[in-house]
Coordinates of C-alpha atoms and ligand atoms in Angstrom, one line a residue:
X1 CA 0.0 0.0 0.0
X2 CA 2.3 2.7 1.0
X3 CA 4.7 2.0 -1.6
X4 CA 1.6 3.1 -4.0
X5 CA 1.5 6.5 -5.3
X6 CA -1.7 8.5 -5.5
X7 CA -2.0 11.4 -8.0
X8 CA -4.5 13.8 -7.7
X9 CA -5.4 16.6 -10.2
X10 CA -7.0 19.9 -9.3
X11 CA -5.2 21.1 -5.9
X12 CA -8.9 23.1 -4.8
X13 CA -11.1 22.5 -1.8
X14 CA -12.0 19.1 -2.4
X15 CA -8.8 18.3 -4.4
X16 CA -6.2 19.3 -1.1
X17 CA -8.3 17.9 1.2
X18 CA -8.1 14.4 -1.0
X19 CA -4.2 14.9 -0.9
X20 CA -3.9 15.2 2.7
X21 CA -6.2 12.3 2.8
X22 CA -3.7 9.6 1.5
X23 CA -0.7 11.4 2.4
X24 CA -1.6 10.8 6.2
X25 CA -2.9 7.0 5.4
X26 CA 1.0 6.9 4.1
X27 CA 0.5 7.1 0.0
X28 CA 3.4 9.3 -1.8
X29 CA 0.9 11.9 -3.5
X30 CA 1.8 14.3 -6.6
X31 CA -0.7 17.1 -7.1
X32 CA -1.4 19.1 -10.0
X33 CA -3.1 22.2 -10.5
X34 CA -3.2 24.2 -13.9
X35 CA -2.9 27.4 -11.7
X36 CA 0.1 27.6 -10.2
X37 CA -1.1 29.8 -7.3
X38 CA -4.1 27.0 -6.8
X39 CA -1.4 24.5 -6.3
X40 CA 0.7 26.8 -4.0
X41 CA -2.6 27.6 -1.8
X42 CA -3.4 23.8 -2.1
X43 CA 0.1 23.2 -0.6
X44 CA -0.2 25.4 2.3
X45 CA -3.6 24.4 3.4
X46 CA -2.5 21.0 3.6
X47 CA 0.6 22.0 5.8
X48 CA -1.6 24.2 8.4
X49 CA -3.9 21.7 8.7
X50 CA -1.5 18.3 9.3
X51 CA 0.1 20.7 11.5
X52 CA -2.9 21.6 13.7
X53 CA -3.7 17.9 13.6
X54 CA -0.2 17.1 15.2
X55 CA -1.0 20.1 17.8
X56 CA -4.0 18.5 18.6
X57 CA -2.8 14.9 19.2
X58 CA -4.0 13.3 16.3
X59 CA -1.3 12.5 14.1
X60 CA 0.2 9.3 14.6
X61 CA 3.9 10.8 13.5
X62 CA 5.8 14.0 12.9
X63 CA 3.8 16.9 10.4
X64 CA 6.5 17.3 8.5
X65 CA 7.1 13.1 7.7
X66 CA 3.8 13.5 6.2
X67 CA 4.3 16.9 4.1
X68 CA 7.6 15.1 2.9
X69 CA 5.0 12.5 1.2
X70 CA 3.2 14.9 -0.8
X71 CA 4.9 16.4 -4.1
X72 CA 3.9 18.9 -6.8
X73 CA 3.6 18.1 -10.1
X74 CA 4.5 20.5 -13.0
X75 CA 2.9 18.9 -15.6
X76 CA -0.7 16.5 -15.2
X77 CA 1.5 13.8 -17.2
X78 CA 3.6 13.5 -14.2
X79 CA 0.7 11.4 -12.8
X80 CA 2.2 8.9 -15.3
X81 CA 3.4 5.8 -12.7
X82 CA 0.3 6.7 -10.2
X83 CA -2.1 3.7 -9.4
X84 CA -4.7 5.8 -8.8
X85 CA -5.5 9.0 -10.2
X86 CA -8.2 11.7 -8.5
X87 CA -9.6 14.2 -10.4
X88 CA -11.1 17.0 -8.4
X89 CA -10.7 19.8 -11.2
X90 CA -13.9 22.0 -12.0
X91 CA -17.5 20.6 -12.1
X92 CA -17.6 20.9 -16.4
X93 CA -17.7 18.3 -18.4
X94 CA -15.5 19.7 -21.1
X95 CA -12.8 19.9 -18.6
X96 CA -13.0 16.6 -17.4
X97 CA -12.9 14.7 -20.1
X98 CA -10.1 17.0 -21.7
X99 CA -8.2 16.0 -18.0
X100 CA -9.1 12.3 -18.6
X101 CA -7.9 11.8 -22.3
X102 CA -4.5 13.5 -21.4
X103 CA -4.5 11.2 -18.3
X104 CA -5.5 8.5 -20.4
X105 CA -2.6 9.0 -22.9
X106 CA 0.1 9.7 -19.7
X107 CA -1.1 6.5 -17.4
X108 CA 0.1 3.1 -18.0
X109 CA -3.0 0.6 -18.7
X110 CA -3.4 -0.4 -14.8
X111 CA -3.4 2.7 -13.4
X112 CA -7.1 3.7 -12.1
X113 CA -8.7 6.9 -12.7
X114 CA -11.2 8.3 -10.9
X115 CA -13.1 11.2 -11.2
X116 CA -14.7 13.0 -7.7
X117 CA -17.3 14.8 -9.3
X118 CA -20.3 15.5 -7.2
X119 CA -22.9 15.1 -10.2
X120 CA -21.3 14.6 -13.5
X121 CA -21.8 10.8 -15.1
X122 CA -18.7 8.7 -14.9
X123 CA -19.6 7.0 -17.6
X124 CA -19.7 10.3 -20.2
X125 CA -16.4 11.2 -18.4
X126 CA -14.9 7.7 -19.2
X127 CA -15.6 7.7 -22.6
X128 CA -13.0 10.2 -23.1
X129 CA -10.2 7.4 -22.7
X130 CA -9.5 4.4 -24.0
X131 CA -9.8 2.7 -21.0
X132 CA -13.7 2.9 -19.5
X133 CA -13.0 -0.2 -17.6
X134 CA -10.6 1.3 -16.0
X135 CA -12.4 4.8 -14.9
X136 CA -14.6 4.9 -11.6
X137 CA -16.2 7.7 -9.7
X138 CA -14.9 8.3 -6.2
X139 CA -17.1 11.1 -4.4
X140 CA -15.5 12.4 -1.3
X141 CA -17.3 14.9 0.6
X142 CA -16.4 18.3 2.4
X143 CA -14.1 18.5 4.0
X144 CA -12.3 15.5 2.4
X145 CA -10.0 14.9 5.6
X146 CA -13.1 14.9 8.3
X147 CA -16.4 13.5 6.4
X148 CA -15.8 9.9 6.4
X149 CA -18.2 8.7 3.7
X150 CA -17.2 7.9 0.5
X151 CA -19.4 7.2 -3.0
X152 CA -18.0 4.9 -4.8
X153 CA -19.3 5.1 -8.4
X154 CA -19.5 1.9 -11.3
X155 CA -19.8 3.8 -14.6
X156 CA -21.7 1.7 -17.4
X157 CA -18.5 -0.3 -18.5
X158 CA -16.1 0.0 -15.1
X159 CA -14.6 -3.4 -14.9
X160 CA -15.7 -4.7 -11.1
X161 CA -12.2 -5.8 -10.5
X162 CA -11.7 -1.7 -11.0
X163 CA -14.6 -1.0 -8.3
X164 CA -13.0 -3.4 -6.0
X165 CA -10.1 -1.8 -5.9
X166 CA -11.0 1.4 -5.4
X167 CA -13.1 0.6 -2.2
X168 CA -9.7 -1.4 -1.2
X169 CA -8.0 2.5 -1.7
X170 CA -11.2 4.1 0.5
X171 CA -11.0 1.7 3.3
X172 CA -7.1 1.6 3.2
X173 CA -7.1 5.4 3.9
X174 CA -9.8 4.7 6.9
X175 CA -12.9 6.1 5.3
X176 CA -16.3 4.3 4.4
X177 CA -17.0 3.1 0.6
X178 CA -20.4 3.0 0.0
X179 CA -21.1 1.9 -3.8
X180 CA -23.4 3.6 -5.8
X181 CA -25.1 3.3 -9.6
X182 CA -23.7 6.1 -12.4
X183 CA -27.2 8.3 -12.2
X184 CA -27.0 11.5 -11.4
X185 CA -26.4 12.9 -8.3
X186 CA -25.6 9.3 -7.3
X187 CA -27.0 8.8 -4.0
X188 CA -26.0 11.8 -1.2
X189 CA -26.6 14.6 -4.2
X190 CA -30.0 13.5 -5.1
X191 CA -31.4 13.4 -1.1
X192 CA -29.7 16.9 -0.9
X193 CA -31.2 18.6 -3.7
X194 CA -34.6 19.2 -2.6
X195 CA -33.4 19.8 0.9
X196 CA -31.2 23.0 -0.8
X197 CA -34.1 23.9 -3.3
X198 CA -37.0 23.8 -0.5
X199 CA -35.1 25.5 1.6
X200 CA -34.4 28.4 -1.2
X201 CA -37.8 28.6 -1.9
X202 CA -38.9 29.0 1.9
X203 CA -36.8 32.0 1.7
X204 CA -37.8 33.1 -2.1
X205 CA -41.4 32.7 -0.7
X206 CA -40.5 35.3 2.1
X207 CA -41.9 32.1 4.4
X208 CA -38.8 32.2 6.5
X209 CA -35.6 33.6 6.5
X210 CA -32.0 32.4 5.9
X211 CA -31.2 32.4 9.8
X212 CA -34.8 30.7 10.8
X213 CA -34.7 27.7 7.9
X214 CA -30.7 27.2 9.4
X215 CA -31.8 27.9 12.8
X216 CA -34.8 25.7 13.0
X217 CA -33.3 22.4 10.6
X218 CA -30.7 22.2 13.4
X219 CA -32.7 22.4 16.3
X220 CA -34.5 19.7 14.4
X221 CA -31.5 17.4 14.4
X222 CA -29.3 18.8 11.2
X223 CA -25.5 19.5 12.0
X224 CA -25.6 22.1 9.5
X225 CA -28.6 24.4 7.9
X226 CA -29.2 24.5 4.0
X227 CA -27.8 28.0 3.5
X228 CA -24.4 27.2 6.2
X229 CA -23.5 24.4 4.1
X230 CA -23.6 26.2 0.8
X231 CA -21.7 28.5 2.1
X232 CA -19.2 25.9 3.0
X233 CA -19.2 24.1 0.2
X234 CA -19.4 26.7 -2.2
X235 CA -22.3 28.7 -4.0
X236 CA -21.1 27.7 -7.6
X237 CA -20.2 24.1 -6.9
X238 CA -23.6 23.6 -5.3
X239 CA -25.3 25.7 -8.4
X240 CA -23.7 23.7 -10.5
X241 CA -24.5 20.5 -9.1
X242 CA -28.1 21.2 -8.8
X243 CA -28.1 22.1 -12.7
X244 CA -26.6 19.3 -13.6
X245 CA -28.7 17.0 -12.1
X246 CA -32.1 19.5 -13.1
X247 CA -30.4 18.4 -17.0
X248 CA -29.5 15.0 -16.4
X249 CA -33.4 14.1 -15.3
X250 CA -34.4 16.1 -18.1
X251 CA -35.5 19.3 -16.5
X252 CA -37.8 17.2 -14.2
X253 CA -39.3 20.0 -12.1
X254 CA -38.2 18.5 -8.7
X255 CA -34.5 18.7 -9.3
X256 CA -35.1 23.1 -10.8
X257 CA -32.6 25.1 -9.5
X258 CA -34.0 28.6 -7.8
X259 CA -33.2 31.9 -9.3
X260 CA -31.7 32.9 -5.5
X261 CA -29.0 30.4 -6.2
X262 CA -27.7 32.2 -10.1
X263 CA -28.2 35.8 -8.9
X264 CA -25.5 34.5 -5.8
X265 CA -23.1 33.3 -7.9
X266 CA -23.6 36.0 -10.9
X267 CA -22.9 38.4 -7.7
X268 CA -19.5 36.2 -6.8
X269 CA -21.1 36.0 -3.2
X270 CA -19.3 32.1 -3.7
X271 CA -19.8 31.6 0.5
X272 CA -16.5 31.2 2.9
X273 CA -14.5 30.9 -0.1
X274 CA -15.0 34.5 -1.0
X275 CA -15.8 35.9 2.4
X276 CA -19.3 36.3 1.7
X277 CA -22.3 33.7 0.7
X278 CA -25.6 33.5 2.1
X279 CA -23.6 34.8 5.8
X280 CA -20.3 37.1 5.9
X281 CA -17.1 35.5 6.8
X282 CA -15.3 38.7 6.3
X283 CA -15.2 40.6 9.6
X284 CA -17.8 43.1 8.1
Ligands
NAI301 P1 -12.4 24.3 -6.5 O1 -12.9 25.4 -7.4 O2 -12.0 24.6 -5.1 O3 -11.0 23.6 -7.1 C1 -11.0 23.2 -8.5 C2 -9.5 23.4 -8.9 O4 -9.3 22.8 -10.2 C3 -9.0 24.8 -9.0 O5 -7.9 25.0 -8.2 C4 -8.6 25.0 -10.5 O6 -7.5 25.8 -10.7 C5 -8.4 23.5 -10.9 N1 -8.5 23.3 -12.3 C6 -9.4 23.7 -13.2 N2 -9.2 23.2 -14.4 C7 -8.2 22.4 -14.3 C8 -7.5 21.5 -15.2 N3 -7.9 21.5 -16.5 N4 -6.4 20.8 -14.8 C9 -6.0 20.9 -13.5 N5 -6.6 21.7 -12.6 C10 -7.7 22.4 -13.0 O7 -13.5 23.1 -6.6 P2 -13.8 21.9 -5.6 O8 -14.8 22.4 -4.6 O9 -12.5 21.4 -5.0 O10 -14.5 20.9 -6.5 C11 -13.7 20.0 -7.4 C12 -14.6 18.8 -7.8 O11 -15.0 18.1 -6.6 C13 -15.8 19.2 -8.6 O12 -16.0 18.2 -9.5 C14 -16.9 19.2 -7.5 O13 -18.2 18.9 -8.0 C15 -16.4 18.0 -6.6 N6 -16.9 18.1 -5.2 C16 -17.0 19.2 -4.5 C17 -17.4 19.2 -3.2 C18 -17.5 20.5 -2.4 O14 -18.2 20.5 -1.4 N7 -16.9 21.6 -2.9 C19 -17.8 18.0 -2.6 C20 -17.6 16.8 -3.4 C21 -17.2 16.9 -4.7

């Protein structure tokens, strides 16, 4: 296991947290970012949070032992002798598959590639390489280094030797695999779009506000309200997420995103990201 190395592409919130992930379970990981400054904030998150984990008393050995194991890579074909690659770049699926053929072209045939995307199909993004067997979805959730579930996605032609390993990689880095079908939203996405889009239209409705819907859903037993989450886990991703699962059921009128959630994102009010979402995170 830990003589395995673990690429992972995309060096954002999810795609940090991911490296951190298998560098603490004892992988050597290379990230990649096309920004360069993406990477070198990637980088530094990591560091101040294995650090405070060491402060805290929960890291088994020294921060920097574990820093040591994580790499930058230059260039995404770097990821070449991985034997499993994440990608954890945008939520387009342009992108994606324009990551996974130049993946697909880099990697030798055994290497795995996965793809965390919170909504996108696997099996579209697969089709990109010559290798769908090969390609899996593997949904971590935010933040990557706390939340211990993760979705592990068969796309239309993953081999299940390919599944199997991947839910080897999950529970080797000490999380939970649950498996799930290629349909969109898989499982945790689906549940939580009409718990975002009720919420929104509580508030577009003028029934409640913002601060009541939170308040009240976690008095009623939620860790977190609708509009603190999206803030957490980013206005745009969760936009995104909703529209992509609105198009993949073919604008079924359950999954419609609300206006609320466009003008928020048109406005750049992203959530803690930006220091301002649905709340302020910016002192003001
Ligand atoms: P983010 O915006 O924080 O990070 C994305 C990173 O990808 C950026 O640093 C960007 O520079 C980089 N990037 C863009 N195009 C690239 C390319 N062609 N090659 C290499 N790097 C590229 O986004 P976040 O939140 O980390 O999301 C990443 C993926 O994870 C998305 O597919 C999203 O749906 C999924 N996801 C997000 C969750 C969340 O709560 N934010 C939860 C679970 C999954």
């Amino acid at each position: 296991m830990a003589n395995e190395t673990v690429a992972v592409i995309g060096a954002g919130t999810m795609g940090n947290g991911i490296a951190e992930v298998f560098a603490v379970a004892g992988y050597a990981v290379r990230l990649y970012d096309a920004a360069g400054a993406a990477l070198e904030r990637g980088l530094q998150a990591i560091a101040e949070r294995v650090k405070k984990r060491a402060e805290r008393g929960r890291l088994a050995e020294d921060p920097a032992a574990v820093l040591a194991r994580i790499a930058p890579m230059a260039a995404l074909e770097e990821a070449a002798g991985a034997a499993l690659v994440i990608e954890a770049v945008v939520e387009r699926l342009d992108v994606k598959r324009e990551v996974f053929r130049a993946l697909d072209a880099a990697c030798g045939p055994e290497t795995i590639l996965a793809t965390n995307t919170s909504s996108l199909s696997v099996t579209e993004i697969a089709a990109a390489t010559t290798r769908p067997e090969r390609v899996v979805g593997l949904h971590f959730f935010n933040p990557a280094p706390v939340m211990p579930l993760v979705e592990v996605i068969a796309g239309k032609f993953s081999a299940p030797e390919a599944v199997d390993a991947a839910v080897r990689f999950v529970e080797a880095v000490g999380k939970v695999p649950i498996r799930a079908q290629d349909t969109p939203g898989f499982i945790v996405n689906r549940v939580a779009r009409p718990f975002y889009n009720e919420a929104l239209r509580i508030v577009g409705d003028r029934v409640a506000t913002i601060e009541q819907v939170d308040r009240i859903l976690k008095a009623a037993g939620f860790r977190m309200g609708p509009f603190e989450l999206q803030d957490l886990i980013g206005l745009d991703i969760n936009f995104a997420t909703t529209t992509s699962v609105y198009e993949a059921f073919f604008h079924d009128p359950r999954f419609r995103p609300h206006p609320i959630q466009r003008m928020m994102v048109s406005a750049g009010a992203l959530g803690r990201k930006t220091g301002r979402g649905y709340y302020r995170y910016d002192g003001e």
